[in-house]
Amino acid sequence: GYSEANYKLRVSPEGNINIPYVGIVSVGGQTIEQASARIRSRLATVYPNMRSGNTKVNICLGNIRSIKVTLLGEVTRPGTYTLSSLSTVFNALYASGGPSENGSFREIEIIRNNRVIAKLDVYEFLLRGFQRNNVRLQDQDIIRNPTYRKRVEFSGEVKRPAIFEATANETLEDVISFAGGFTSEAYTARIK
């Protein structure tokens, strides 16, 4: 028959929830969408009206646990930060004030279990909107920001005169694109 129930369930340290009449369901390490799909499929075995649509289930996340992340190297305020378990590298960089004056924007390392799992290039986001390697952080992750390796200063008739960081394989044309290209006043046949 039709059912109506409201359960407030706590996720155990092992990543499981115990649903009455259904049993233990593992939800650890999953997105809310993945966990919801798993819970629905397990509930459908006990409540057959879920398949026909007569019984519906609504799943929401009540509390989000905290994690500790350490930022070191060339960041404005290095140290250990307590963040939400849904935080990404950008969230941690924002909390620490971002790279310092000598910090790299191009090769920020995410270290997990004594291994570099990703390198973040902030220019990918700032100039193109891509968030590659903006990974979700886990408890005890370390974000290390090394010093910059190569910088190029632009002045004159470019749209964004500033100092830009370049990687080893980038050309003058790449760095000109960082500066937004030339203004309409630029004489491109002679660049000093």
mmCIF file of C-alpha atoms in Angstrom:
data_model
loop_
_atom_site.group_PDB
_atom_site.id
_atom_site.type_symbol
_atom_site.label_atom_id
_atom_site.label_comp_id
_atom_site.label_asym_id
_atom_site.label_seq_id
_atom_site.Cartn_x
_atom_site.Cartn_y
_atom_site.Cartn_z
ATOM 1 C CA GLY A 1 0.000 0.000 0.000
ATOM 2 C CA TYR A 2 0.903 3.665 0.182
ATOM 3 C CA SER A 3 3.525 4.683 2.723
ATOM 4 C CA GLU A 4 4.473 7.867 4.481
ATOM 5 C CA ALA A 5 7.560 8.179 6.641
ATOM 6 C CA ASN A 6 10.225 10.692 7.591
ATOM 7 C CA TYR A 7 13.681 9.486 8.633
ATOM 8 C CA LYS A 8 16.600 11.566 9.861
ATOM 9 C CA LEU A 9 19.593 9.268 9.418
ATOM 10 C CA ARG A 10 23.206 9.804 10.429
ATOM 11 C CA VAL A 11 26.022 8.602 8.185
ATOM 12 C CA SER A 12 28.319 6.359 10.239
ATOM 13 C CA PRO A 13 32.108 6.832 10.212
ATOM 14 C CA GLU A 14 32.225 3.847 7.842
ATOM 15 C CA GLY A 15 29.982 5.728 5.359
ATOM 16 C CA ASN A 16 26.749 3.756 5.960
ATOM 17 C CA ILE A 17 23.166 4.656 6.836
ATOM 18 C CA ASN A 18 20.662 2.272 8.429
ATOM 19 C CA ILE A 19 17.173 2.693 6.944
ATOM 20 C CA PRO A 20 14.349 1.075 8.966
ATOM 21 C CA TYR A 21 12.857 -2.001 7.211
ATOM 22 C CA VAL A 22 15.509 -1.700 4.470
ATOM 23 C CA GLY A 23 18.840 -2.182 6.211
ATOM 24 C CA ILE A 24 22.304 -0.755 5.805
ATOM 25 C CA VAL A 25 23.082 1.270 2.664
ATOM 26 C CA SER A 26 26.632 2.424 1.875
ATOM 27 C CA VAL A 27 26.752 6.093 0.803
ATOM 28 C CA GLY A 28 30.333 7.064 1.739
ATOM 29 C CA GLY A 29 32.464 8.786 -0.898
ATOM 30 C CA GLN A 30 29.522 9.377 -3.241
ATOM 31 C CA THR A 31 27.916 12.528 -4.582
ATOM 32 C CA ILE A 32 24.413 13.320 -3.314
ATOM 33 C CA GLU A 33 23.051 12.194 -6.716
ATOM 34 C CA GLN A 34 24.838 8.819 -6.535
ATOM 35 C CA ALA A 35 23.786 8.267 -2.918
ATOM 36 C CA SER A 36 20.156 9.200 -3.735
ATOM 37 C CA ALA A 37 20.064 6.719 -6.618
ATOM 38 C CA ARG A 38 21.425 3.945 -4.395
ATOM 39 C CA ILE A 39 18.940 4.742 -1.587
ATOM 40 C CA ARG A 40 16.023 4.813 -4.058
ATOM 41 C CA SER A 41 16.959 1.454 -5.556
ATOM 42 C CA ARG A 42 17.194 -0.136 -2.091
ATOM 43 C CA LEU A 43 13.874 1.412 -0.996
ATOM 44 C CA ALA A 44 12.193 0.113 -4.167
ATOM 45 C CA THR A 45 12.891 -3.459 -3.035
ATOM 46 C CA VAL A 46 10.746 -2.899 0.095
ATOM 47 C CA TYR A 47 8.244 -0.353 -1.297
ATOM 48 C CA PRO A 48 7.166 -1.640 -4.733
ATOM 49 C CA ASN A 49 4.894 1.374 -5.325
ATOM 50 C CA MET A 50 8.023 3.467 -5.895
ATOM 51 C CA ARG A 51 8.395 1.862 -9.316
ATOM 52 C CA SER A 52 4.868 2.878 -10.327
ATOM 53 C CA GLY A 53 5.289 6.404 -8.972
ATOM 54 C CA ASN A 54 2.575 6.062 -6.289
ATOM 55 C CA THR A 55 5.210 6.332 -3.561
ATOM 56 C CA LYS A 56 7.880 9.003 -3.815
ATOM 57 C CA VAL A 57 11.073 9.647 -1.886
ATOM 58 C CA ASN A 58 12.796 12.949 -1.182
ATOM 59 C CA ILE A 59 16.396 12.876 0.027
ATOM 60 C CA CYS A 60 18.287 15.882 1.349
ATOM 61 C CA LEU A 61 21.565 16.449 3.116
ATOM 62 C CA GLY A 62 21.146 17.967 6.576
ATOM 63 C CA ASN A 63 24.631 18.591 7.933
ATOM 64 C CA ILE A 64 27.919 18.642 6.085
ATOM 65 C CA ARG A 65 30.998 17.447 7.941
ATOM 66 C CA SER A 66 34.158 19.505 8.216
ATOM 67 C CA ILE A 67 37.614 18.661 6.938
ATOM 68 C CA LYS A 68 41.052 20.065 7.748
ATOM 69 C CA VAL A 69 43.237 21.197 4.856
ATOM 70 C CA THR A 70 46.784 22.576 5.092
ATOM 71 C CA LEU A 71 48.001 25.318 2.762
ATOM 72 C CA LEU A 72 51.716 25.918 2.610
ATOM 73 C CA GLY A 73 54.308 27.607 0.463
ATOM 74 C CA GLU A 74 53.654 30.935 -1.213
ATOM 75 C CA VAL A 75 50.127 31.708 -0.038
ATOM 76 C CA THR A 76 49.075 34.903 1.715
ATOM 77 C CA ARG A 77 48.115 33.174 4.987
ATOM 78 C CA PRO A 78 49.596 29.653 5.165
ATOM 79 C CA GLY A 79 48.218 27.275 7.768
ATOM 80 C CA THR A 80 45.562 24.670 8.490
ATOM 81 C CA TYR A 81 41.975 25.565 7.615
ATOM 82 C CA THR A 82 38.707 23.890 8.573
ATOM 83 C CA LEU A 83 36.450 23.746 5.513
ATOM 84 C CA SER A 84 33.256 22.044 4.427
ATOM 85 C CA SER A 85 33.711 18.536 3.006
ATOM 86 C CA LEU A 86 32.269 19.890 -0.273
ATOM 87 C CA SER A 87 35.136 22.393 -0.650
ATOM 88 C CA THR A 88 37.415 22.527 -3.686
ATOM 89 C CA VAL A 89 40.943 23.858 -4.163
ATOM 90 C CA PHE A 90 39.582 27.299 -5.139
ATOM 91 C CA ASN A 91 37.618 27.461 -1.864
ATOM 92 C CA ALA A 92 40.799 26.715 0.099
ATOM 93 C CA LEU A 93 42.833 29.278 -1.852
ATOM 94 C CA TYR A 94 40.144 31.877 -1.202
ATOM 95 C CA ALA A 95 40.204 31.104 2.534
ATOM 96 C CA SER A 96 43.998 31.560 2.639
ATOM 97 C CA GLY A 97 44.011 34.819 0.663
ATOM 98 C CA GLY A 98 45.364 33.245 -2.531
ATOM 99 C CA PRO A 99 48.934 33.136 -3.822
ATOM 100 C CA SER A 100 51.377 35.610 -2.272
ATOM 101 C CA GLU A 101 53.497 38.059 -4.264
ATOM 102 C CA ASN A 102 56.044 35.346 -5.103
ATOM 103 C CA GLY A 103 53.493 32.556 -5.449
ATOM 104 C CA SER A 104 52.784 30.643 -8.622
ATOM 105 C CA PHE A 105 49.364 30.848 -10.246
ATOM 106 C CA ARG A 106 50.237 28.094 -12.698
ATOM 107 C CA GLU A 107 51.442 25.024 -10.754
ATOM 108 C CA ILE A 108 49.566 24.740 -7.460
ATOM 109 C CA GLU A 109 49.957 21.167 -6.159
ATOM 110 C CA ILE A 110 47.281 19.121 -4.395
ATOM 111 C CA ILE A 111 48.955 16.463 -2.235
ATOM 112 C CA ARG A 112 47.026 13.502 -0.824
ATOM 113 C CA ASN A 113 48.631 10.589 1.036
ATOM 114 C CA ASN A 114 52.148 11.881 0.232
ATOM 115 C CA ARG A 115 51.433 11.954 -3.509
ATOM 116 C CA VAL A 116 50.701 14.872 -5.860
ATOM 117 C CA ILE A 117 47.240 13.992 -7.240
ATOM 118 C CA ALA A 118 46.707 17.153 -9.338
ATOM 119 C CA LYS A 119 48.231 20.476 -10.362
ATOM 120 C CA LEU A 120 45.974 23.502 -10.668
ATOM 121 C CA ASP A 121 46.521 26.281 -13.215
ATOM 122 C CA VAL A 122 44.531 29.312 -12.032
ATOM 123 C CA TYR A 123 44.978 31.006 -15.442
ATOM 124 C CA GLU A 124 42.810 28.258 -16.987
ATOM 125 C CA PHE A 125 39.958 29.594 -14.861
ATOM 126 C CA LEU A 126 40.725 33.317 -14.925
ATOM 127 C CA LEU A 127 41.226 33.537 -18.701
ATOM 128 C CA ARG A 128 39.117 30.684 -20.093
ATOM 129 C CA GLY A 129 36.657 29.742 -17.348
ATOM 130 C CA PHE A 130 37.883 26.120 -17.198
ATOM 131 C CA GLN A 131 38.047 24.461 -13.779
ATOM 132 C CA ARG A 132 40.243 21.496 -14.640
ATOM 133 C CA ASN A 133 41.899 19.984 -11.559
ATOM 134 C CA ASN A 134 39.767 22.070 -9.186
ATOM 135 C CA VAL A 135 39.334 18.825 -7.278
ATOM 136 C CA ARG A 136 37.106 18.254 -4.277
ATOM 137 C CA LEU A 137 39.271 18.190 -1.178
ATOM 138 C CA GLN A 138 39.457 15.431 1.407
ATOM 139 C CA ASP A 139 40.423 15.515 5.066
ATOM 140 C CA GLN A 140 44.176 16.095 5.624
ATOM 141 C CA ASP A 141 44.866 17.198 2.023
ATOM 142 C CA ILE A 142 47.800 19.554 1.505
ATOM 143 C CA ILE A 143 47.866 22.387 -1.023
ATOM 144 C CA ARG A 144 51.390 23.555 -1.809
ATOM 145 C CA ASN A 145 52.000 26.717 -3.765
ATOM 146 C CA PRO A 146 55.575 26.951 -5.102
ATOM 147 C CA THR A 147 57.299 30.170 -6.133
ATOM 148 C CA TYR A 148 56.830 31.406 -9.670
ATOM 149 C CA ARG A 149 59.412 30.331 -12.248
ATOM 150 C CA LYS A 150 59.031 32.832 -15.088
ATOM 151 C CA ARG A 151 57.239 36.178 -15.256
ATOM 152 C CA VAL A 152 56.701 38.582 -18.145
ATOM 153 C CA GLU A 153 55.766 42.221 -17.643
ATOM 154 C CA PHE A 154 53.678 43.953 -20.301
ATOM 155 C CA SER A 155 53.470 47.699 -20.680
ATOM 156 C CA GLY A 156 52.323 49.894 -23.503
ATOM 157 C CA GLU A 157 49.534 49.233 -25.961
ATOM 158 C CA VAL A 158 48.024 46.012 -24.646
ATOM 159 C CA LYS A 159 44.547 45.759 -23.158
ATOM 160 C CA ARG A 160 45.733 44.495 -19.757
ATOM 161 C CA PRO A 161 49.199 45.829 -18.953
ATOM 162 C CA ALA A 162 50.409 43.724 -16.025
ATOM 163 C CA ILE A 163 52.847 41.030 -14.933
ATOM 164 C CA PHE A 164 51.986 37.534 -16.176
ATOM 165 C CA GLU A 165 53.380 34.147 -15.275
ATOM 166 C CA ALA A 166 54.455 31.925 -18.141
ATOM 167 C CA THR A 167 55.179 28.214 -18.229
ATOM 168 C CA ALA A 168 58.171 26.697 -20.020
ATOM 169 C CA ASN A 169 56.273 25.768 -23.203
ATOM 170 C CA GLU A 170 54.443 29.083 -23.728
ATOM 171 C CA THR A 171 55.421 31.570 -26.404
ATOM 172 C CA LEU A 172 55.237 35.360 -26.669
ATOM 173 C CA GLU A 173 51.941 34.947 -28.518
ATOM 174 C CA ASP A 174 50.465 33.066 -25.540
ATOM 175 C CA VAL A 175 51.514 35.798 -23.123
ATOM 176 C CA ILE A 176 50.114 38.499 -25.437
ATOM 177 C CA SER A 177 46.768 36.680 -25.256
ATOM 178 C CA PHE A 178 47.005 36.800 -21.422
ATOM 179 C CA ALA A 179 47.292 40.586 -21.776
ATOM 180 C CA GLY A 180 44.073 40.610 -23.821
ATOM 181 C CA GLY A 181 45.861 41.324 -27.097
ATOM 182 C CA PHE A 182 46.890 44.657 -28.543
ATOM 183 C CA THR A 183 44.876 47.861 -28.398
ATOM 184 C CA SER A 184 43.836 49.605 -31.614
ATOM 185 C CA GLU A 185 46.699 52.101 -31.052
ATOM 186 C CA ALA A 186 49.422 49.405 -31.076
ATOM 187 C CA TYR A 187 52.095 49.319 -33.761
ATOM 188 C CA THR A 188 52.607 45.563 -33.899
ATOM 189 C CA ALA A 189 55.454 45.622 -36.424
ATOM 190 C CA ARG A 190 57.769 46.817 -33.652
ATOM 191 C CA ILE A 191 57.601 45.302 -30.200
ATOM 192 C CA LYS A 192 60.422 45.946 -27.763
#
